[in-house]
mmCIF file of C-alpha atoms in Angstrom:
data_model
loop_
_atom_site.group_PDB
_atom_site.id
_atom_site.type_symbol
_atom_site.label_atom_id
_atom_site.label_comp_id
_atom_site.label_asym_id
_atom_site.label_seq_id
_atom_site.Cartn_x
_atom_site.Cartn_y
_atom_site.Cartn_z
ATOM 1 C CA UNK A 1397 7.442 -80.915 -108.423
ATOM 2 C CA UNK A 1398 9.451 -81.057 -105.259
ATOM 3 C CA UNK A 1399 6.977 -81.771 -102.275
ATOM 4 C CA UNK A 1400 7.866 -85.365 -101.504
ATOM 5 C CA UNK A 1401 9.134 -86.646 -98.199
ATOM 6 C CA UNK A 1402 11.374 -89.440 -99.509
ATOM 7 C CA UNK A 1403 11.052 -91.794 -96.645
ATOM 8 C CA UNK A 1404 12.703 -94.842 -98.410
ATOM 9 C CA UNK A 1405 15.917 -92.990 -98.258
ATOM 10 C CA UNK A 1406 15.967 -92.579 -94.434
ATOM 11 C CA UNK A 1407 18.289 -91.792 -92.587
ATOM 12 C CA UNK A 1408 19.843 -89.510 -95.165
ATOM 13 C CA UNK A 1409 16.332 -88.267 -96.227
ATOM 14 C CA UNK A 1410 14.107 -87.049 -93.462
ATOM 15 C CA UNK A 1411 10.891 -84.960 -93.202
ATOM 16 C CA UNK A 1412 12.729 -81.945 -92.438
ATOM 17 C CA UNK A 1413 15.469 -82.538 -95.219
ATOM 18 C CA UNK A 1414 13.958 -84.866 -98.012
ATOM 19 C CA UNK A 1415 15.842 -86.470 -100.795
ATOM 20 C CA UNK A 1416 15.121 -83.837 -103.505
ATOM 21 C CA UNK A 1417 17.455 -81.580 -101.380
ATOM 22 C CA UNK A 1418 20.125 -84.080 -100.862
ATOM 23 C CA UNK A 1419 23.086 -84.908 -102.928
ATOM 24 C CA UNK A 1420 22.260 -88.659 -103.096
ATOM 25 C CA UNK A 1421 24.917 -89.566 -105.585
ATOM 26 C CA UNK A 1422 27.678 -87.509 -104.146
ATOM 27 C CA UNK A 1423 28.207 -85.465 -107.244
ATOM 28 C CA UNK A 1424 28.169 -82.096 -105.617
ATOM 29 C CA UNK A 1425 24.666 -80.930 -106.590
ATOM 30 C CA UNK A 1426 21.470 -81.923 -105.016
ATOM 31 C CA UNK A 1427 18.588 -83.711 -106.986
ATOM 32 C CA UNK A 1428 16.591 -80.434 -107.286
ATOM 33 C CA UNK A 1429 19.610 -78.586 -108.370
ATOM 34 C CA UNK A 1430 20.376 -81.168 -111.053
ATOM 35 C CA UNK A 1431 16.813 -80.971 -112.486
ATOM 36 C CA UNK A 1432 17.089 -77.201 -112.546
ATOM 37 C CA UNK A 1433 20.480 -77.341 -114.333
ATOM 38 C CA UNK A 1434 18.961 -79.699 -116.905
ATOM 39 C CA UNK A 1435 15.727 -77.638 -117.794
ATOM 40 C CA UNK A 1436 17.258 -74.155 -117.509
ATOM 41 C CA UNK A 1437 19.136 -74.973 -120.619
ATOM 42 C CA UNK A 1438 16.066 -74.580 -122.602
ATOM 43 C CA UNK A 1439 13.689 -72.487 -120.259
ATOM 44 C CA UNK A 1440 14.452 -69.111 -118.752
ATOM 45 C CA UNK A 1441 14.654 -68.765 -115.030
ATOM 46 C CA UNK A 1442 11.462 -66.411 -114.989
ATOM 47 C CA UNK A 1443 9.644 -69.219 -116.437
ATOM 48 C CA UNK A 1444 10.898 -72.043 -114.130
ATOM 49 C CA UNK A 1445 8.364 -72.739 -111.176
ATOM 50 C CA UNK A 1446 8.747 -74.919 -108.248
ATOM 51 C CA UNK A 1447 5.950 -76.305 -106.214
ATOM 52 C CA UNK A 1448 6.807 -77.974 -102.834
ATOM 53 C CA UNK A 1449 5.328 -78.221 -99.408
ATOM 54 C CA UNK A 1450 5.269 -74.946 -97.661
ATOM 55 C CA UNK A 1451 7.867 -76.359 -95.258
ATOM 56 C CA UNK A 1452 10.343 -76.576 -97.985
ATOM 57 C CA UNK A 1453 9.889 -73.067 -99.678
ATOM 58 C CA UNK A 1454 12.846 -71.523 -97.883
ATOM 59 C CA UNK A 1455 15.122 -74.593 -98.452
ATOM 60 C CA UNK A 1456 14.238 -74.379 -102.264
ATOM 61 C CA UNK A 1457 15.091 -70.622 -102.193
ATOM 62 C CA UNK A 1458 18.455 -71.507 -100.587
ATOM 63 C CA UNK A 1459 19.198 -74.285 -103.149
ATOM 64 C CA UNK A 1460 17.798 -72.531 -106.238
ATOM 65 C CA UNK A 1461 18.676 -68.715 -105.820
ATOM 66 C CA UNK A 1462 18.457 -68.357 -109.631
ATOM 67 C CA UNK A 1463 14.531 -68.866 -109.709
ATOM 68 C CA UNK A 1464 12.473 -65.697 -108.678
ATOM 69 C CA UNK A 1465 11.105 -66.116 -105.066
ATOM 70 C CA UNK A 1466 7.558 -65.751 -106.363
ATOM 71 C CA UNK A 1467 8.000 -68.801 -108.439
ATOM 72 C CA UNK A 1468 8.613 -71.039 -105.657
ATOM 73 C CA UNK A 1469 5.141 -72.087 -104.330
ATOM 74 C CA UNK A 1470 4.336 -73.841 -101.154
ATOM 75 C CA UNK A 1471 1.416 -76.237 -100.894
ATOM 76 C CA UNK A 1472 -0.375 -76.046 -97.519
ATOM 77 C CA UNK A 1473 -1.088 -79.827 -97.569
ATOM 78 C CA UNK A 1474 0.157 -83.052 -99.208
ATOM 79 C CA UNK A 1475 -2.560 -83.849 -101.865
ATOM 80 C CA UNK A 1476 -0.583 -85.993 -104.315
ATOM 81 C CA UNK A 1477 0.132 -84.729 -107.880
ATOM 82 C CA UNK A 1478 -3.239 -83.740 -109.495
ATOM 83 C CA UNK A 1479 -3.830 -80.574 -107.362
ATOM 84 C CA UNK A 1480 -0.272 -79.214 -107.697
ATOM 85 C CA UNK A 1481 -0.605 -79.811 -111.510
ATOM 86 C CA UNK A 1482 -3.705 -77.723 -111.798
ATOM 87 C CA UNK A 1483 -2.477 -75.141 -109.342
ATOM 88 C CA UNK A 1484 0.665 -74.528 -111.391
ATOM 89 C CA UNK A 1485 -1.341 -74.700 -114.713
ATOM 90 C CA UNK A 1486 -3.556 -71.840 -113.352
ATOM 91 C CA UNK A 1487 -0.623 -69.618 -112.328
ATOM 92 C CA UNK A 1488 1.030 -70.223 -115.657
ATOM 93 C CA UNK A 1489 -2.260 -69.602 -117.568
ATOM 94 C CA UNK A 1490 -2.808 -66.319 -115.639
ATOM 95 C CA UNK A 1491 0.546 -65.138 -116.906
ATOM 96 C CA UNK A 1492 0.285 -66.632 -120.376
ATOM 97 C CA UNK A 1493 -3.054 -68.321 -121.544
ATOM 98 C CA UNK A 1494 -1.288 -69.760 -124.610
ATOM 99 C CA UNK A 1495 1.489 -71.362 -122.726
ATOM 100 C CA UNK A 1496 2.940 -74.833 -122.955
ATOM 101 C CA UNK A 1497 4.393 -76.472 -119.780
ATOM 102 C CA UNK A 1498 6.543 -79.321 -118.876
ATOM 103 C CA UNK A 1499 6.139 -81.029 -115.600
ATOM 104 C CA UNK A 1500 9.228 -82.563 -113.871
ATOM 105 C CA UNK A 1501 9.785 -84.507 -110.640
ATOM 106 C CA UNK A 1502 12.566 -82.775 -108.792
ATOM 107 C CA UNK A 1503 14.393 -86.129 -107.634
ATOM 108 C CA UNK A 1504 14.988 -88.112 -110.908
ATOM 109 C CA UNK A 1505 18.297 -89.019 -112.473
ATOM 110 C CA UNK A 1506 18.711 -88.502 -116.164
ATOM 111 C CA UNK A 1507 22.048 -89.394 -117.486
ATOM 112 C CA UNK A 1508 21.518 -88.692 -121.079
ATOM 113 C CA UNK A 1509 20.745 -84.915 -120.997
ATOM 114 C CA UNK A 1510 21.149 -84.035 -124.607
ATOM 115 C CA UNK A 1511 18.565 -86.923 -125.563
ATOM 116 C CA UNK A 1512 16.427 -85.609 -122.896
ATOM 117 C CA UNK A 1513 16.427 -81.919 -124.138
ATOM 118 C CA UNK A 1514 15.771 -83.111 -127.685
ATOM 119 C CA UNK A 1515 12.641 -85.172 -126.736
ATOM 120 C CA UNK A 1516 11.481 -82.236 -124.550
ATOM 121 C CA UNK A 1517 11.697 -79.981 -127.415
ATOM 122 C CA UNK A 1518 9.766 -82.348 -129.624
ATOM 123 C CA UNK A 1519 7.153 -82.664 -126.796
ATOM 124 C CA UNK A 1520 6.707 -79.018 -126.696
ATOM 125 C CA UNK A 1521 6.252 -78.850 -130.377
ATOM 126 C CA UNK A 1522 3.530 -81.596 -130.489
ATOM 127 C CA UNK A 1523 1.647 -80.231 -127.399
ATOM 128 C CA UNK A 1524 1.641 -76.609 -128.654
ATOM 129 C CA UNK A 1525 0.188 -77.707 -131.924
ATOM 130 C CA UNK A 1526 -2.355 -80.281 -130.661
ATOM 131 C CA UNK A 1527 -4.643 -80.826 -127.759
ATOM 132 C CA UNK A 1528 -2.408 -83.722 -126.730
ATOM 133 C CA UNK A 1529 -1.366 -84.678 -123.227
ATOM 134 C CA UNK A 1530 2.241 -85.745 -123.890
ATOM 135 C CA UNK A 1531 4.551 -87.828 -121.603
ATOM 136 C CA UNK A 1532 8.038 -89.234 -121.972
ATOM 137 C CA UNK A 1533 7.967 -92.951 -121.768
ATOM 138 C CA UNK A 1534 11.264 -94.784 -120.675
ATOM 139 C CA UNK A 1535 12.660 -97.690 -122.726
ATOM 140 C CA UNK A 1536 12.390 -100.603 -120.035
ATOM 141 C CA UNK A 1537 15.667 -102.441 -119.501
ATOM 142 C CA UNK A 1538 14.247 -105.037 -116.921
ATOM 143 C CA UNK A 1539 10.837 -106.272 -115.591
ATOM 144 C CA UNK A 1540 10.792 -103.781 -112.732
ATOM 145 C CA UNK A 1541 7.798 -103.977 -110.436
ATOM 146 C CA UNK A 1542 8.539 -100.581 -108.844
ATOM 147 C CA UNK A 1543 7.419 -98.523 -111.953
ATOM 148 C CA UNK A 1544 4.305 -97.894 -113.695
ATOM 149 C CA UNK A 1545 4.022 -98.898 -117.337
ATOM 150 C CA UNK A 1546 2.447 -97.276 -120.385
ATOM 151 C CA UNK A 1547 1.175 -99.296 -123.361
ATOM 152 C CA UNK A 1548 1.193 -97.534 -126.590
ATOM 153 C CA UNK A 1549 -0.680 -98.212 -130.049
ATOM 154 C CA UNK A 1550 2.235 -98.943 -132.549
ATOM 155 C CA UNK A 1551 0.542 -98.457 -135.813
ATOM 156 C CA UNK A 1552 3.160 -96.594 -137.642
ATOM 157 C CA UNK A 1553 6.785 -95.707 -137.406
ATOM 158 C CA UNK A 1554 6.769 -92.312 -135.589
ATOM 159 C CA UNK A 1555 8.470 -90.212 -132.880
ATOM 160 C CA UNK A 1556 5.402 -90.526 -130.803
ATOM 161 C CA UNK A 1557 2.484 -92.880 -130.272
ATOM 162 C CA UNK A 1558 -1.022 -92.676 -128.796
ATOM 163 C CA UNK A 1559 -1.312 -94.327 -125.320
ATOM 164 C CA UNK A 1560 -3.517 -97.183 -124.823
ATOM 165 C CA UNK A 1561 -3.246 -98.050 -121.118
ATOM 166 C CA UNK A 1562 -1.608 -97.072 -117.969
ATOM 167 C CA UNK A 1563 -0.568 -99.862 -115.434
ATOM 168 C CA UNK A 1564 0.647 -99.040 -111.927
ATOM 169 C CA UNK A 1565 3.374 -101.158 -110.582
ATOM 170 C CA UNK A 1566 2.532 -104.671 -111.852
ATOM 171 C CA UNK A 1567 3.556 -107.965 -110.171
ATOM 172 C CA UNK A 1568 6.724 -109.638 -111.759
ATOM 173 C CA UNK A 1569 5.065 -112.008 -114.131
ATOM 174 C CA UNK A 1570 2.993 -109.240 -115.764
ATOM 175 C CA UNK A 1571 6.073 -106.949 -115.909
ATOM 176 C CA UNK A 1572 7.898 -109.857 -117.629
ATOM 177 C CA UNK A 1573 4.974 -110.156 -120.303
ATOM 178 C CA UNK A 1574 5.049 -106.259 -120.767
ATOM 179 C CA UNK A 1575 8.723 -106.418 -121.756
ATOM 180 C CA UNK A 1576 8.216 -109.333 -124.038
ATOM 181 C CA UNK A 1577 5.187 -107.614 -125.947
ATOM 182 C CA UNK A 1578 7.492 -104.654 -126.917
ATOM 183 C CA UNK A 1579 4.805 -102.134 -126.572
ATOM 184 C CA UNK A 1580 5.323 -100.897 -123.147
ATOM 185 C CA UNK A 1581 7.356 -98.160 -121.670
ATOM 186 C CA UNK A 1582 7.993 -97.049 -118.023
ATOM 187 C CA UNK A 1583 6.123 -93.982 -116.852
ATOM 188 C CA UNK A 1584 8.714 -91.327 -115.773
ATOM 189 C CA UNK A 1585 6.165 -88.887 -114.539
ATOM 190 C CA UNK A 1586 7.367 -86.262 -117.044
ATOM 191 C CA UNK A 1587 4.475 -84.639 -118.701
ATOM 192 C CA UNK A 1588 4.163 -81.751 -121.436
ATOM 193 C CA UNK A 1589 0.853 -80.112 -122.270
ATOM 194 C CA UNK A 1590 -0.468 -76.687 -123.094
ATOM 195 C CA UNK A 1591 -2.491 -74.927 -120.208
ATOM 196 C CA UNK A 1592 -5.530 -75.052 -122.437
ATOM 197 C CA UNK A 1593 -5.417 -78.874 -122.873
ATOM 198 C CA UNK A 1594 -4.858 -79.727 -119.251
ATOM 199 C CA UNK A 1595 -7.510 -77.312 -118.133
ATOM 200 C CA UNK A 1596 -9.920 -79.255 -120.536
ATOM 201 C CA UNK A 1597 -8.838 -82.509 -119.036
ATOM 202 C CA UNK A 1598 -9.430 -81.313 -115.378
ATOM 203 C CA UNK A 1599 -12.766 -79.800 -116.463
ATOM 204 C CA UNK A 1600 -13.734 -83.222 -117.843
ATOM 205 C CA UNK A 1601 -12.311 -85.680 -115.390
ATOM 206 C CA UNK A 1602 -11.994 -83.816 -112.001
ATOM 207 C CA UNK A 1603 -14.705 -81.151 -112.325
ATOM 208 C CA UNK A 1604 -15.103 -80.765 -108.637
ATOM 209 C CA UNK A 1605 -11.278 -79.917 -108.147
ATOM 210 C CA UNK A 1606 -11.582 -77.529 -111.167
ATOM 211 C CA UNK A 1607 -14.395 -75.584 -109.335
ATOM 212 C CA UNK A 1608 -12.458 -75.458 -106.030
ATOM 213 C CA UNK A 1609 -9.372 -73.914 -107.839
ATOM 214 C CA UNK A 1610 -11.520 -71.505 -109.773
ATOM 215 C CA UNK A 1611 -12.228 -69.637 -106.464
ATOM 216 C CA UNK A 1612 -8.643 -68.227 -106.354
ATOM 217 C CA UNK A 1613 -7.121 -65.246 -108.192
ATOM 218 C CA UNK A 1614 -3.682 -66.279 -109.184
ATOM 219 C CA UNK A 1615 -0.404 -64.277 -109.080
ATOM 220 C CA UNK A 1616 -2.217 -61.841 -106.672
ATOM 221 C CA UNK A 1617 -1.863 -60.903 -103.082
ATOM 222 C CA UNK A 1618 -4.958 -62.972 -102.232
ATOM 223 C CA UNK A 1619 -3.639 -66.266 -103.866
ATOM 224 C CA UNK A 1620 -1.993 -67.873 -100.781
ATOM 225 C CA UNK A 1621 -4.704 -67.338 -98.225
ATOM 226 C CA UNK A 1622 -7.306 -68.607 -100.935
ATOM 227 C CA UNK A 1623 -5.193 -71.830 -101.601
ATOM 228 C CA UNK A 1624 -5.077 -72.371 -97.824
ATOM 229 C CA UNK A 1625 -8.727 -72.264 -97.642
ATOM 230 C CA UNK A 1626 -9.459 -74.531 -100.623
ATOM 231 C CA UNK A 1627 -6.748 -77.197 -100.085
ATOM 232 C CA UNK A 1628 -8.449 -78.953 -97.249
ATOM 233 C CA UNK A 1629 -11.531 -79.389 -99.624
ATOM 234 C CA UNK A 1630 -9.428 -80.738 -102.451
ATOM 235 C CA UNK A 1631 -9.345 -84.470 -103.301
ATOM 236 C CA UNK A 1632 -6.148 -86.305 -102.805
ATOM 237 C CA UNK A 1633 -5.249 -87.958 -106.037
ATOM 238 C CA UNK A 1634 -2.401 -88.370 -108.466
ATOM 239 C CA UNK A 1635 -2.442 -86.965 -112.098
ATOM 240 C CA UNK A 1636 -2.077 -90.471 -113.353
ATOM 241 C CA UNK A 1637 -5.317 -91.871 -111.719
ATOM 242 C CA UNK A 1638 -7.069 -88.595 -112.072
ATOM 243 C CA UNK A 1639 -6.533 -87.528 -115.548
ATOM 244 C CA UNK A 1640 -4.058 -89.684 -117.762
ATOM 245 C CA UNK A 1641 -5.661 -93.168 -117.047
ATOM 246 C CA UNK A 1642 -8.986 -91.696 -118.273
ATOM 247 C CA UNK A 1643 -8.129 -89.281 -121.037
ATOM 248 C CA UNK A 1644 -8.266 -90.357 -124.685
ATOM 249 C CA UNK A 1645 -5.839 -87.783 -125.952
ATOM 250 C CA UNK A 1646 -2.646 -89.029 -124.225
ATOM 251 C CA UNK A 1647 0.561 -89.497 -126.385
ATOM 252 C CA UNK A 1648 3.970 -90.897 -125.353
ATOM 253 C CA UNK A 1649 7.332 -90.181 -126.769
ATOM 254 C CA UNK A 1650 9.664 -93.173 -126.200
ATOM 255 C CA UNK A 1651 12.911 -92.050 -124.779
ATOM 256 C CA UNK A 1652 16.287 -93.837 -123.653
ATOM 257 C CA UNK A 1653 17.401 -91.235 -121.054
ATOM 258 C CA UNK A 1654 19.682 -93.080 -118.767
ATOM 259 C CA UNK A 1655 16.630 -92.499 -116.465
ATOM 260 C CA UNK A 1656 16.022 -93.477 -112.790
ATOM 261 C CA UNK A 1657 13.523 -92.221 -110.291
ATOM 262 C CA UNK A 1658 16.198 -93.133 -107.584
ATOM 263 C CA UNK A 1659 13.386 -94.625 -105.446
ATOM 264 C CA UNK A 1660 15.428 -96.736 -103.277
ATOM 265 C CA UNK A 1661 18.970 -97.270 -101.906
ATOM 266 C CA UNK A 1662 19.326 -100.288 -104.445
ATOM 267 C CA UNK A 1663 18.729 -97.733 -107.294
ATOM 268 C CA UNK A 1664 21.476 -95.411 -105.812
ATOM 269 C CA UNK A 1665 23.733 -98.333 -105.811
ATOM 270 C CA UNK A 1666 23.017 -99.245 -109.511
ATOM 271 C CA UNK A 1667 23.749 -95.625 -110.571
ATOM 272 C CA UNK A 1668 26.576 -94.613 -108.413
ATOM 273 C CA UNK A 1669 30.298 -95.048 -109.203
ATOM 274 C CA UNK A 1670 31.877 -98.134 -107.454
ATOM 275 C CA UNK A 1671 35.210 -99.140 -106.341
ATOM 276 C CA UNK A 1672 37.037 -102.332 -107.273
ATOM 277 C CA UNK A 1673 35.066 -104.415 -104.918
ATOM 278 C CA UNK A 1674 31.708 -102.886 -106.317
ATOM 279 C CA UNK A 1675 31.288 -100.816 -103.182
ATOM 280 C CA UNK A 1676 29.484 -97.441 -103.802
ATOM 281 C CA UNK A 1677 31.093 -95.208 -101.274
ATOM 282 C CA UNK A 1678 30.519 -91.459 -100.936
ATOM 283 C CA UNK A 1679 32.741 -90.049 -98.288
ATOM 284 C CA UNK A 1680 35.738 -87.815 -97.539
ATOM 285 C CA UNK A 1681 36.527 -89.941 -94.390
ATOM 286 C CA UNK A 1682 39.018 -92.736 -94.273
ATOM 287 C CA UNK A 1683 36.891 -96.024 -94.782
ATOM 288 C CA UNK A 1684 38.717 -99.417 -94.759
ATOM 289 C CA UNK A 1685 36.805 -102.382 -96.122
ATOM 290 C CA UNK A 1686 37.911 -106.054 -95.773
ATOM 291 C CA UNK A 1687 35.843 -108.889 -97.380
ATOM 292 C CA UNK A 1688 33.171 -106.271 -98.117
ATOM 293 C CA UNK A 1689 31.628 -106.267 -101.691
ATOM 294 C CA UNK A 1690 28.511 -104.644 -103.193
ATOM 295 C CA UNK A 1691 27.736 -102.248 -100.313
ATOM 296 C CA UNK A 1692 26.184 -98.842 -100.548
ATOM 297 C CA UNK A 1693 28.176 -96.712 -97.914
ATOM 298 C CA UNK A 1694 27.143 -93.178 -96.903
ATOM 299 C CA UNK A 1695 28.986 -91.748 -94.004
ATOM 300 C CA UNK A 1696 28.592 -88.057 -92.602
ATOM 301 C CA UNK A 1697 31.828 -86.175 -92.571
ATOM 302 C CA UNK A 1698 32.254 -86.049 -88.749
ATOM 303 C CA UNK A 1699 35.881 -87.012 -88.374
ATOM 304 C CA UNK A 1700 35.062 -90.621 -87.596
ATOM 305 C CA UNK A 1701 37.218 -93.449 -89.265
ATOM 306 C CA UNK A 1702 35.146 -96.422 -90.489
ATOM 307 C CA UNK A 1703 36.094 -100.029 -90.913
ATOM 308 C CA UNK A 1704 33.712 -102.506 -92.564
ATOM 309 C CA UNK A 1705 34.697 -106.211 -92.486
ATOM 310 C CA UNK A 1706 32.652 -109.142 -93.992
ATOM 311 C CA UNK A 1707 29.612 -107.348 -95.259
ATOM 312 C CA UNK A 1708 28.242 -108.043 -98.643
ATOM 313 C CA UNK A 1709 25.333 -106.246 -100.507
ATOM 314 C CA UNK A 1710 24.422 -104.124 -97.589
ATOM 315 C CA UNK A 1711 23.239 -100.490 -97.138
ATOM 316 C CA UNK A 1712 25.332 -98.641 -94.458
ATOM 317 C CA UNK A 1713 24.274 -94.929 -93.936
ATOM 318 C CA UNK A 1714 25.368 -92.948 -90.967
ATOM 319 C CA UNK A 1715 24.029 -89.559 -89.910
ATOM 320 C CA UNK A 1716 23.954 -87.345 -86.975
ATOM 321 C CA UNK A 1717 20.781 -88.886 -85.628
ATOM 322 C CA UNK A 1718 20.712 -92.413 -86.854
ATOM 323 C CA UNK A 1719 22.672 -95.404 -88.266
ATOM 324 C CA UNK A 1720 21.061 -97.734 -90.809
ATOM 325 C CA UNK A 1721 22.737 -101.328 -91.525
ATOM 326 C CA UNK A 1722 20.505 -103.563 -93.476
ATOM 327 C CA UNK A 1723 20.615 -105.802 -96.552
ATOM 328 C CA UNK A 1724 20.262 -104.149 -99.888
ATOM 329 C CA UNK A 1725 17.468 -106.413 -100.712
ATOM 330 C CA UNK A 1726 15.520 -105.248 -97.648
ATOM 331 C CA UNK A 1727 15.520 -101.560 -98.829
ATOM 332 C CA UNK A 1728 11.707 -101.875 -99.359
ATOM 333 C CA UNK A 1729 11.436 -102.292 -95.546
ATOM 334 C CA UNK A 1730 12.987 -98.861 -94.718
ATOM 335 C CA UNK A 1731 9.596 -97.269 -94.562
ATOM 336 C CA UNK A 1732 8.609 -99.677 -91.910
ATOM 337 C CA UNK A 1733 11.726 -99.013 -89.889
ATOM 338 C CA UNK A 1734 10.765 -95.279 -89.942
ATOM 339 C CA UNK A 1735 7.190 -96.045 -88.875
ATOM 340 C CA UNK A 1736 8.455 -98.429 -86.100
ATOM 341 C CA UNK A 1737 10.930 -95.698 -84.811
ATOM 342 C CA UNK A 1738 7.915 -93.077 -84.811
ATOM 343 C CA UNK A 1739 5.875 -95.550 -82.682
ATOM 344 C CA UNK A 1740 8.516 -95.689 -79.907
ATOM 345 C CA UNK A 1741 7.960 -93.902 -76.787
ATOM 346 C CA UNK A 1742 8.128 -90.075 -77.176
ATOM 347 C CA UNK A 1743 10.843 -89.983 -74.726
ATOM 348 C CA UNK A 1744 13.187 -92.117 -77.099
ATOM 349 C CA UNK A 1745 14.131 -89.351 -79.263
ATOM 350 C CA UNK A 1746 15.653 -91.232 -82.304
ATOM 351 C CA UNK A 1747 13.807 -89.315 -85.095
#
């Protein structure tokens, strides 16, 4: 899934070039390329699909030339994650009605790739043999209020457990109680199921959406025009709210993957390499820092020398069109900055 806009990573991530197509950590590969690199170790290119906004289809082709062109699919409208999951399940089922599929966000960091692949293989095995909706749950390391939580039923020592509840982004006190209880995991948005199982779930919990998508013939010449016709009628809802919170056959595999959804500049700072002053710097330019500690520094390579003096725990991001300087603990306000800039008079071309 590669359709998000990633406005919390402004000014590096923009509507025309969102974060999944950026090398956020400065490692030489973009987020979507790293996701491809990881899963292509166990799934052949012809079985890998990308679903994105139609605006990013060509960009996806450019960044992932290994994937067949017809496997990169553009959504005509942003409708959250339930419709794109059903769309892809229908395309895959048309090619192989016995298929089992894995759903991966294109912009997540996974440091422990070998562990991830082992857990994914286990999930495929479980989902192929049972009518289960399987998810990977991340072992929480802190009471984070920016993640969803999965509570599981711990009745036996097992590699996987039945899910009891999903909770979206709790307040801090509740997040702390979740960690203390020991039976909660972070929801990473990684799902594994057979096309039959997920179709049954959509038929039960989102029947109207199922009916809309049944109107189309998949992997055919008419598919694109049919999808454009039905998408305005389709409900905008996440797969979590629409299916997983209601279904009784959801199972979770606990997994310590070195995972982050890289949802904010602070999460980038936490996962990036740092210098002796704990600054996370990605730049080929000469950058001099004095009394500067704990900063995220991203400078576009435009032959401009940079001197930073006296800043501590700041986000400093320079691009062709914008410069952001704000405290790291204000990173949740970046969406507001972007909105305020958009509300400026049209003559002020900042965006």
